[in-house]
């Protein structure tokens, strides 16, 4: 009789209580071992157990987020004393090296400049739409810097700065926001999925990429990104579950910016935190201050490391704030007040990082000037590119629907070609 | 199953099974997954023995979630695999529709052809097997309406093998509709001959070729002179019986099996209708806004001056699929097809 060790079994009957074995008692009521016949757990459970044992904690302590948000930088930019960082056994996050921190700051400054430039370009009517990540740049930069070259990233529409920080040309990233029909860059060349708009669908793609890599014996880690509101979607659930069952190294990275367009987090979830969602699927979750570049990098890097080492998924929730409207089409004054936005201004990820690096002697005025100039260069190239008329061939809309066109598509292509030729001829005679 | 030879009759199911095992044998990147496809071999046993033969990395059970299956297939295809996924029943493929419509169909276009998704979505479909609610839908129109997907549906044992092989080899995503009422139908096909036929047909097209190719390859499965009956998948066998009966009444019916709804072989359609001057379209699905509607519209556009009578359709009624005891009243029957033939203004 081993039924009494099943986590949610009905109250033990008299005889199976009498039958309780010493091991079952030792492992407690929430034990992950000794399931009833026909109820054997996935091997994953024992991997979680193994991992937690190596940290000297229980599986639950490993899977549940730490008691408090992981934070390493005060809002004023000074380092938080180690005992107050929220870390503990199994939740330890070494601070990244100085050169990594400096690189992160450079990307933060560029990311902020790109956000603000694009926001302006939309207002001037030179770009169709831009979901800005102003305020969330630490998450964006962390997402790119935590990955190795062979790893993959699956971003959303909000994650332009992450994609650019990963090395994709900013002009290519902006192609779809400019109103073109394709994603602008080659996902395979950069190992970055096409930025996804149907919420959380891309998380499953991340699981599939990781699974294919695992079957071939490659240790590819995949970062799967989504927002707080998106965690209500079914594919979020399916992706976490598949990743845990398949035992694949996917790091789910949720940027909780408090809102899904106008709807606050309280309308999405009654969980203590989004990081708590991990345990239900059998993976470890952690919550981090998403405006703290040091903590974001530290937690993401460790998550990527653990995922790769153990071939297991993890979930990281970064608590942050979107300082600008959802997109230019949104009126934020209808759902949040100025005071709230002002409060978050004081936690600005750039300023915090700037203060730290200056105090550490890693950043002086000359370096600052150089970093700002580089960011300005990117902004200038964006301005220039967006003021030129895009060169596109309308007939290309038929060319990639199938590897070879169907007869009907060929006919429709000819029709449009004739219409375009007619327009050209007309213009020629004027 | 894969050991069936010419001496024993080959079933539709074993032809599908062999097509998958041959493809897996030939290409390590072909993987099969879905619900109950591993140990059990699928609820219809179409994947029987694949896990034993190729191991759990090549044919495996997933958690029970269709969007998860389809979405994972997208990622695996992005990363070099050729997933063949099974949806357990027609109506249980609906949870996967967002992945199918928004990603599987559009990925090649969105990435300018840089990311192609060679995914096959196998769906047992249609009625005639006494199935209960949610187990008998003919859902092909939803997929055929979605640009970027190919929609295949074999009607014979030979096509079950040949078309599934082609679907797996195609770079485009294919929704592969398997008429479940045909699963245990038999034909004296020799699987190794089919294998040979498939392999030697790589660069062929047209009437002699089994390949659907980029533009479709419908087959005239019965020649006739008086009327064209156009059909596909589970209805073809019913149509052939009706054509037989019509012949006794002195009507010579030509029967066209579309084989693929997408790509749609319009030339074969035009050619048979221009020849006979009359047309009836037969399909199990509800007729309203259906594949049968599209075929009828194309005939009208292309063959108007050859027509001696309006084009008629014999389809399922516009109702949710009825209970098992009533399905015979819903499905296109030989009698209903013969009634349609009678109405083709022969007296003029
Ligand atoms: C399946 C789906 N439903 C609705 C939308 C419309 N939509 C786009 S963004 C968004 C809010 C998402 O909020 P969140 O996940 O918190 O991400 P954020 O925009 O805050 O970064 C909604 C509802 C969508 N893109 N996809
Ligand atoms: Mg949000």
XYZ file of N, CA, C and O in Angstrom, chain A residues 130-284:
620
model
N 4.105 51.099 -32.854
C 5.269 50.607 -32.108
C 4.904 50.321 -30.662
O 4.569 51.229 -29.913
N 4.981 49.070 -30.256
C 4.774 48.736 -28.842
C 6.085 48.983 -28.103
O 7.019 48.203 -28.210
N 6.139 50.068 -27.376
C 7.388 50.476 -26.738
C 7.683 49.664 -25.480
O 6.776 49.309 -24.731
N 8.971 49.410 -25.255
C 9.367 48.756 -23.998
C 10.100 49.740 -23.096
O 10.901 49.326 -22.254
N 9.833 51.042 -23.263
C 10.417 52.051 -22.381
C 10.044 51.708 -20.924
O 8.865 51.583 -20.607
N 11.068 51.554 -20.095
C 10.841 51.139 -18.710
C 11.157 49.665 -18.497
O 11.477 49.248 -17.394
N 11.068 48.902 -19.570
C 11.308 47.460 -19.461
C 12.660 47.064 -20.072
O 12.904 45.884 -20.330
N 13.529 48.026 -20.297
C 14.757 47.727 -21.040
C 15.669 46.731 -20.337
O 16.405 45.990 -20.992
N 15.624 46.706 -18.991
C 16.501 45.744 -18.294
C 16.108 44.316 -18.664
O 16.964 43.453 -18.867
N 14.804 44.081 -18.773
C 14.321 42.751 -19.176
C 14.742 42.451 -20.614
O 15.156 41.339 -20.950
N 14.599 43.456 -21.461
C 14.917 43.294 -22.878
C 16.395 42.936 -23.067
O 16.740 42.000 -23.785
N 17.237 43.685 -22.392
C 18.675 43.467 -22.536
C 19.085 42.142 -21.898
O 19.854 41.367 -22.467
N 18.527 41.871 -20.719
C 18.839 40.614 -20.035
C 18.496 39.415 -20.900
O 19.259 38.440 -20.977
N 17.353 39.494 -21.578
C 16.901 38.380 -22.419
C 17.924 38.058 -23.504
O 18.150 36.899 -23.835
N 18.553 39.081 -24.036
C 19.528 38.844 -25.108
C 20.866 38.389 -24.534
O 21.498 37.477 -25.064
N 21.291 39.023 -23.444
C 22.649 38.755 -22.949
C 22.787 37.424 -22.218
O 23.889 36.933 -22.030
N 21.675 36.835 -21.803
C 21.791 35.571 -21.042
C 22.008 34.375 -21.966
O 22.323 33.285 -21.504
N 21.824 34.567 -23.267
C 21.850 33.429 -24.195
C 23.197 33.269 -24.876
O 23.901 34.249 -25.134
N 23.537 32.015 -25.173
C 24.710 31.730 -25.982
C 24.345 31.794 -27.455
O 23.167 31.869 -27.817
N 25.351 31.749 -28.296
C 25.122 31.895 -29.727
C 24.207 30.809 -30.299
O 23.388 31.070 -31.163
N 24.353 29.600 -29.788
C 23.557 28.492 -30.303
C 22.151 28.414 -29.713
O 21.358 27.562 -30.101
N 21.854 29.292 -28.768
C 20.536 29.284 -28.130
C 19.522 30.023 -28.999
O 19.873 30.667 -29.979
N 18.252 29.892 -28.616
C 17.175 30.542 -29.367
C 16.372 31.471 -28.462
O 16.294 31.255 -27.247
N 15.728 32.446 -29.102
C 14.836 33.358 -28.387
C 13.507 33.411 -29.136
O 13.494 33.443 -30.370
N 12.396 33.361 -28.407
C 11.079 33.533 -29.037
C 10.374 34.745 -28.438
O 9.757 34.677 -27.383
N 10.493 35.884 -29.107
C 9.989 37.157 -28.578
C 8.555 37.472 -28.997
O 7.997 36.828 -29.878
N 7.973 38.487 -28.346
C 6.668 39.017 -28.739
C 6.871 40.349 -29.460
O 7.991 40.848 -29.574
N 5.751 40.944 -29.848
C 5.718 42.286 -30.455
C 6.365 43.335 -29.543
O 6.778 44.374 -29.991
N 6.410 43.096 -28.232
C 6.931 44.098 -27.286
C 8.454 44.057 -27.232
O 9.077 44.932 -26.641
N 9.063 43.031 -27.831
C 10.457 42.724 -27.518
C 11.474 43.141 -28.576
O 12.540 42.528 -28.705
N 11.173 44.206 -29.305
C 12.111 44.694 -30.329
C 13.512 44.913 -29.774
O 14.509 44.565 -30.416
N 13.591 45.516 -28.584
C 14.905 45.851 -28.035
C 15.687 44.578 -27.690
O 16.899 44.507 -27.885
N 14.986 43.539 -27.245
C 15.653 42.257 -26.985
C 16.199 41.682 -28.287
O 17.326 41.180 -28.343
N 15.400 41.768 -29.336
C 15.814 41.212 -30.632
C 17.016 41.985 -31.176
O 17.988 41.400 -31.662
N 16.970 43.313 -31.026
C 18.088 44.141 -31.484
C 19.331 43.850 -30.635
O 20.436 43.732 -31.152
N 19.134 43.708 -29.320
C 20.280 43.420 -28.438
C 20.903 42.063 -28.762
O 22.067 41.827 -28.476
N 20.115 41.196 -29.362
C 20.633 39.877 -29.755
C 21.463 39.991 -31.034
O 22.168 39.055 -31.397
N 21.345 41.137 -31.714
C 22.211 41.361 -32.871
C 21.495 41.537 -34.201
O 22.126 41.692 -35.240
N 20.173 41.510 -34.189
C 19.450 41.721 -35.440
C 19.460 43.223 -35.763
O 19.304 44.054 -34.861
N 19.644 43.559 -37.035
C 19.694 44.955 -37.464
C 18.381 45.665 -37.105
O 17.307 45.207 -37.479
N 18.476 46.797 -36.382
C 17.253 47.520 -35.973
C 16.329 47.824 -37.147
O 15.100 47.776 -36.999
N 16.887 48.119 -38.298
C 16.044 48.456 -39.441
C 15.220 47.240 -39.872
O 14.055 47.365 -40.258
N 15.827 46.067 -39.790
C 15.097 44.839 -40.145
C 13.997 44.538 -39.123
O 12.922 44.067 -39.462
N 14.302 44.820 -37.866
C 13.313 44.551 -36.814
C 12.084 45.447 -36.987
O 10.958 45.051 -36.699
N 12.299 46.646 -37.487
C 11.191 47.609 -37.604
C 10.320 47.383 -38.836
O 9.278 48.030 -38.980
N 10.754 46.482 -39.708
C 10.042 46.282 -40.975
C 8.551 46.038 -40.774
O 7.713 46.654 -41.425
N 8.198 45.151 -39.830
C 6.777 44.814 -39.690
C 6.002 45.975 -39.048
O 4.845 46.205 -39.389
N 6.650 46.733 -38.148
C 5.952 47.867 -37.518
C 5.770 49.021 -38.499
O 4.929 49.876 -38.330
N 6.568 48.977 -39.523
C 6.436 49.981 -40.552
C 5.217 49.670 -41.422
O 4.748 50.509 -42.169
N 4.736 48.428 -41.338
C 3.524 48.078 -42.072
C 3.768 47.097 -43.185
O 2.904 46.886 -44.044
N 4.952 46.468 -43.197
C 5.207 45.480 -44.242
C 4.590 44.129 -43.862
O 4.165 43.940 -42.735
N 4.564 43.190 -44.795
C 3.854 41.933 -44.574
C 4.729 40.824 -44.023
O 4.255 39.742 -43.732
N 6.028 41.072 -43.881
C 6.893 39.994 -43.379
C 7.669 40.466 -42.161
O 7.629 41.650 -41.808
N 8.404 39.524 -41.537
C 9.003 39.835 -40.238
C 10.342 40.556 -40.334
O 10.894 40.979 -39.325
N 10.897 40.655 -41.517
C 12.066 41.506 -41.696
C 13.423 40.835 -41.569
O 14.381 41.262 -42.195
N 13.517 39.795 -40.735
C 14.826 39.158 -40.553
C 14.688 37.641 -40.700
O 13.585 37.100 -40.674
N 15.841 36.993 -40.861
C 15.842 35.544 -41.021
C 15.939 34.885 -39.641
O 16.989 34.904 -39.002
N 14.838 34.304 -39.149
C 14.846 33.735 -37.797
C 15.969 32.718 -37.585
O 16.554 32.661 -36.500
N 16.268 31.936 -38.615
C 17.273 30.887 -38.424
C 18.679 31.461 -38.339
O 19.534 30.925 -37.634
N 18.935 32.549 -39.051
C 20.274 33.131 -39.042
C 20.617 33.679 -37.654
O 21.758 33.600 -37.209
N 19.615 34.229 -36.970
C 19.873 34.837 -35.655
C 19.412 33.951 -34.504
O 19.645 34.252 -33.347
N 18.721 32.892 -34.833
C 18.084 32.052 -33.814
C 17.149 32.890 -32.945
O 17.208 32.869 -31.707
N 16.328 33.638 -33.649
C 15.302 34.470 -33.019
C 14.014 34.252 -33.798
O 13.969 34.515 -35.003
N 12.981 33.744 -33.135
C 11.713 33.545 -33.822
C 11.157 34.866 -34.338
O 11.505 35.933 -33.834
N 10.296 34.786 -35.336
C 9.605 35.993 -35.801
C 8.795 36.526 -34.626
O 8.084 35.758 -33.973
N 8.898 37.827 -34.340
C 8.151 38.385 -33.206
C 6.681 38.003 -33.341
O 6.078 38.184 -34.390
N 6.124 37.465 -32.254
C 4.803 36.845 -32.340
C 3.731 37.736 -31.732
O 3.908 38.281 -30.645
N 2.626 37.869 -32.420
C 1.509 38.660 -31.918
C 0.390 37.818 -31.304
O -0.163 38.213 -30.285
N 0.019 36.663 -31.894
C -1.011 35.842 -31.224
C -0.447 35.345 -29.887
O 0.472 34.522 -29.852
N -0.991 35.862 -28.797
C -0.362 35.740 -27.488
C -0.042 34.299 -27.079
O -0.917 33.431 -27.122
N 1.172 34.086 -26.686
C 1.751 32.835 -26.145
C 1.843 31.671 -27.126
O 2.342 30.602 -26.766
N 1.395 31.864 -28.354
C 1.569 30.788 -29.343
C 3.049 30.458 -29.511
O 3.408 29.307 -29.738
N 3.903 31.489 -29.377
C 5.340 31.295 -29.608
C 6.001 30.465 -28.516
O 7.068 29.901 -28.726
N 5.362 30.370 -27.352
C 5.971 29.582 -26.266
C 6.045 28.111 -26.665
O 6.994 27.407 -26.328
N 5.049 27.648 -27.393
C 5.062 26.254 -27.858
C 6.124 26.050 -28.942
O 6.720 24.977 -29.041
N 6.344 27.073 -29.740
C 7.399 26.956 -30.751
C 8.753 26.792 -30.052
O 9.607 26.024 -30.490
N 8.901 27.528 -28.958
C 10.131 27.425 -28.174
C 10.327 25.991 -27.666
O 11.415 25.425 -27.749
N 9.240 25.402 -27.178
C 9.314 24.024 -26.671
C 9.708 23.077 -27.815
O 10.547 22.189 -27.645
N 9.135 23.296 -28.983
C 9.439 22.431 -30.132
C 10.884 22.550 -30.579
O 11.543 21.544 -30.866
N 11.400 23.769 -30.614
C 12.806 23.967 -30.995
C 13.712 23.237 -29.998
O 14.655 22.540 -30.376
N 13.402 23.391 -28.710
C 14.216 22.736 -27.681
C 14.116 21.216 -27.786
O 15.097 20.495 -27.613
N 12.920 20.739 -28.099
C 12.736 19.294 -28.182
C 13.492 18.709 -29.372
O 14.142 17.665 -29.255
N 13.434 19.389 -30.504
C 14.181 18.917 -31.681
C 15.671 18.876 -31.357
O 16.371 17.911 -31.686
N 16.163 19.926 -30.686
C 17.584 19.975 -30.329
C 17.937 18.831 -29.387
O 18.950 18.154 -29.555
N 17.064 18.585 -28.424
C 17.324 17.513 -27.458
C 17.388 16.148 -28.167
O 18.258 15.332 -27.868
N 16.474 15.912 -29.107
C 16.466 14.629 -29.813
C 17.766 14.431 -30.600
O 18.217 13.311 -30.800
N 18.365 15.535 -31.028
C 19.629 15.435 -31.760
C 20.835 15.483 -30.828
O 21.982 15.473 -31.284
N 20.591 15.607 -29.536
C 21.692 15.607 -28.571
C 22.386 16.958 -28.448
O 23.510 17.037 -27.966
N 21.718 18.038 -28.877
C 22.307 19.370 -28.741
C 21.787 20.020 -27.450
O 20.666 19.759 -27.052
N 22.619 20.863 -26.818
C 22.158 21.446 -25.542
C 21.682 22.881 -25.740
O 22.065 23.800 -25.021
N 20.800 23.074 -26.701
C 20.249 24.397 -26.996
C 19.254 24.830 -25.921
O 18.297 24.109 -25.644
N 19.479 25.999 -25.345
C 18.495 26.568 -24.423
C 17.621 27.543 -25.208
O 18.099 28.247 -26.096
N 16.325 27.546 -24.914
C 15.412 28.441 -25.618
C 14.739 29.360 -24.609
O 14.187 28.904 -23.608
N 14.810 30.666 -24.875
C 14.144 31.643 -24.030
C 12.783 31.955 -24.650
O 12.703 32.397 -25.795
N 11.722 31.721 -23.878
C 10.359 31.896 -24.380
C 9.728 33.072 -23.655
O 9.570 33.042 -22.436
N 9.376 34.120 -24.369
C 8.960 35.376 -23.740
C 7.465 35.650 -23.885
O 6.875 35.374 -24.919
N 6.873 36.197 -22.825
C 5.494 36.665 -22.933
C 5.221 37.698 -21.833
O 6.056 37.918 -20.963
N 4.039 38.310 -21.892
C 3.659 39.317 -20.900
C 2.771 38.730 -19.819
O 2.413 37.546 -19.854
N 2.407 39.569 -18.851
C 1.591 39.110 -17.719
C 0.189 38.694 -18.172
O -0.319 37.634 -17.785
N -0.443 39.513 -18.999
C -1.800 39.186 -19.439
C -1.822 37.876 -20.212
O -2.754 37.079 -20.083
N -0.770 37.659 -20.978
C -0.702 36.475 -21.825
C -0.694 35.173 -21.021
O -1.045 34.117 -21.543
N -0.329 35.253 -19.733
C -0.283 34.014 -18.948
C -1.677 33.409 -18.755
O -1.805 32.283 -18.300
N -2.726 34.160 -19.117
C -4.073 33.597 -19.038
C -4.407 32.723 -20.248
O -5.395 31.996 -20.235
N -3.625 32.833 -21.301
C -3.919 32.083 -22.530
C -3.638 30.587 -22.348
O -2.740 30.187 -21.611
N -4.381 29.781 -23.088
C -4.220 28.329 -23.000
C -2.840 27.851 -23.415
O -2.301 26.909 -22.828
N -2.262 28.481 -24.427
C -0.953 28.018 -24.894
C 0.149 28.241 -23.858
O 1.175 27.557 -23.885
N -0.042 29.201 -22.941
C 0.925 29.380 -21.847
C 0.948 28.099 -21.013
O 2.000 27.518 -20.748
N -0.236 27.655 -20.651
C -0.377 26.429 -19.865
C 0.182 25.222 -20.628
O 0.968 24.440 -20.085
N -0.198 25.099 -21.882
C 0.240 23.928 -22.649
C 1.759 23.921 -22.821
O 2.398 22.877 -22.771
N 2.342 25.109 -23.002
C 3.785 25.178 -23.218
C 4.550 24.799 -21.950
O 5.513 24.032 -22.001
N 4.130 25.318 -20.802
C 4.810 24.962 -19.555
C 4.707 23.465 -19.301
O 5.674 22.804 -18.922
N 3.513 22.947 -19.545
C 3.302 21.528 -19.294
C 4.120 20.647 -20.243
O 4.777 19.701 -19.815
N 4.080 20.965 -21.525
C 4.856 20.183 -22.500
C 6.349 20.246 -22.163
O 7.048 19.233 -22.203
N 6.836 21.447 -21.841
C 8.265 21.604 -21.568
C 8.679 20.748 -20.372
O 9.728 20.104 -20.382
N 7.829 20.730 -19.339
C 8.159 19.954 -18.143
C 8.122 18.465 -18.438
O 9.002 17.713 -18.039
N 7.104 18.025 -19.175
C 6.975 16.597 -19.477
C 8.085 16.145 -20.429
O 8.652 15.074 -20.272
N 8.393 16.978 -21.421
C 9.464 16.630 -22.364
C 10.861 16.818 -21.772
O 11.851 16.427 -22.377
N 10.931 17.480 -20.603
C 12.228 17.761 -19.970
C 13.166 18.496 -20.913
O 14.271 18.036 -21.218
N 12.694 19.625 -21.389
C 13.516 20.398 -22.316
C 13.938 21.727 -21.692
O 13.218 22.300 -20.873
N 15.127 22.206 -22.068
C 15.673 23.430 -21.452
C 15.067 24.706 -22.034
O 15.680 25.382 -22.849
N 13.862 25.005 -21.599
C 13.212 26.258 -22.003
C 13.112 27.159 -20.776
O 12.645 26.713 -19.727
N 13.564 28.384 -20.890
C 13.372 29.357 -19.816
C 12.203 30.254 -20.219
O 12.276 30.972 -21.214
N 11.107 30.147 -19.477
C 9.944 31.002 -19.726
C 10.169 32.316 -19.003
O 10.407 32.325 -17.788
N 10.125 33.399 -19.751
C 10.454 34.704 -19.178
C 9.238 35.618 -19.328
O 8.902 36.051 -20.419
N 8.560 35.854 -18.199
C 7.344 36.668 -18.204
C 7.688 38.085 -17.755
O 8.166 38.289 -16.638
N 7.453 39.045 -18.628
C 7.611 40.441 -18.220
C 6.264 40.928 -17.715
O 5.359 41.198 -18.485
N 6.167 40.999 -16.397
C 4.935 41.466 -15.776
C 5.013 42.975 -15.653
O 5.590 43.512 -14.699
N 4.402 43.680 -16.626
C 4.415 45.147 -16.577
C 3.106 45.691 -16.014
O 2.768 46.850 -16.170
N 2.343 44.811 -15.375
C 1.167 45.253 -14.636
C -0.121 45.325 -15.432
O -1.207 45.281 -14.857
N -0.007 45.428 -16.740
C -1.206 45.598 -17.551
C -1.154 44.773 -18.825
O -0.095 44.554 -19.407
N -2.343 44.344 -19.257
C -2.534 43.835 -20.608
C -3.420 44.874 -21.289
O -4.614 44.946 -21.010
N -2.815 45.703 -22.111
C -3.432 46.941 -22.598
C -3.968 47.695 -21.368
O -3.168 48.251 -20.615
N -5.283 47.617 -21.114
C -5.842 48.384 -19.989
C -6.118 47.530 -18.753
O -6.428 48.048 -17.690
N -6.038 46.226 -18.925
C -6.518 45.338 -17.865
C -5.392 45.003 -16.884
O -4.360 44.473 -17.278
N -5.580 45.317 -15.592
C -4.520 45.061 -14.609
C -4.384 43.573 -14.276
O -5.297 42.788 -14.517
N -3.247 43.245 -13.705
C -2.942 41.849 -13.401
C -4.009 41.196 -12.527
O -4.285 40.001 -12.651
N -4.634 41.979 -11.633
C -5.625 41.391 -10.727
C -6.795 40.777 -11.493
O -7.479 39.886 -10.982
N -7.024 41.222 -12.725
C -8.085 40.612 -13.539
C -7.610 39.349 -14.259
O -8.405 38.663 -14.894
N -6.312 39.088 -14.230
C -5.778 37.945 -14.973
C -5.555 36.730 -14.101
O -5.677 35.604 -14.560
N -5.168 36.967 -12.853
C -4.676 35.845 -12.071
C -4.920 36.069 -10.589
O -4.778 37.187 -10.100
N -5.278 34.993 -9.898
C -5.434 35.050 -8.450
C -4.275 34.345 -7.756
O -4.295 34.120 -6.554
N -3.254 33.985 -8.522
C -2.093 33.309 -7.932
C -1.294 34.299 -7.102
O -1.335 35.498 -7.355
N -0.562 33.820 -6.066
C 0.253 34.726 -5.248
C 1.242 35.517 -6.110
O 1.556 36.661 -5.810
N 1.757 34.885 -7.147
C 2.594 35.586 -8.125
C 2.553 34.748 -9.394
O 2.125 33.591 -9.372
N 2.999 35.321 -10.499
C 3.033 34.518 -11.733
C 4.111 33.446 -11.639
O 4.005 32.393 -12.256
N 5.143 33.713 -10.840
C 6.206 32.723 -10.645
C 5.676 31.472 -9.953
O 6.182 30.368 -10.152
N 4.619 31.658 -9.147
C 4.021 30.497 -8.467
C 3.398 29.513 -9.449
O 3.127 28.372 -9.098
N 3.097 29.965 -10.646
C 2.459 29.056 -11.606
C 3.377 27.889 -11.951
O 2.915 26.831 -12.361
N 4.664 28.060 -11.785
C 5.624 27.024 -12.188
C 5.376 25.697 -11.488
O 5.357 24.644 -12.126
N 5.161 25.751 -10.183
C 5.138 24.509 -9.388
C 4.039 23.555 -9.850
O 4.207 22.341 -9.839
N 2.932 24.089 -10.300
C 1.843 23.233 -10.748
C 2.222 22.364 -11.934
O 1.622 21.315 -12.169
N 3.190 22.806 -12.698
C 3.643 22.032 -13.855
C 4.883 21.218 -13.535
O 5.379 20.487 -14.391
N 5.411 21.397 -12.323
C 6.614 20.651 -11.962
C 7.886 21.335 -12.411
O 8.870 20.679 -12.729
N 7.881 22.645 -12.472
C 9.134 23.337 -12.744
C 9.356 24.428 -11.701
O 8.444 24.782 -10.956
N 10.576 24.939 -11.666
C 10.920 25.939 -10.665
C 10.586 27.332 -11.174
O 10.768 27.632 -12.343
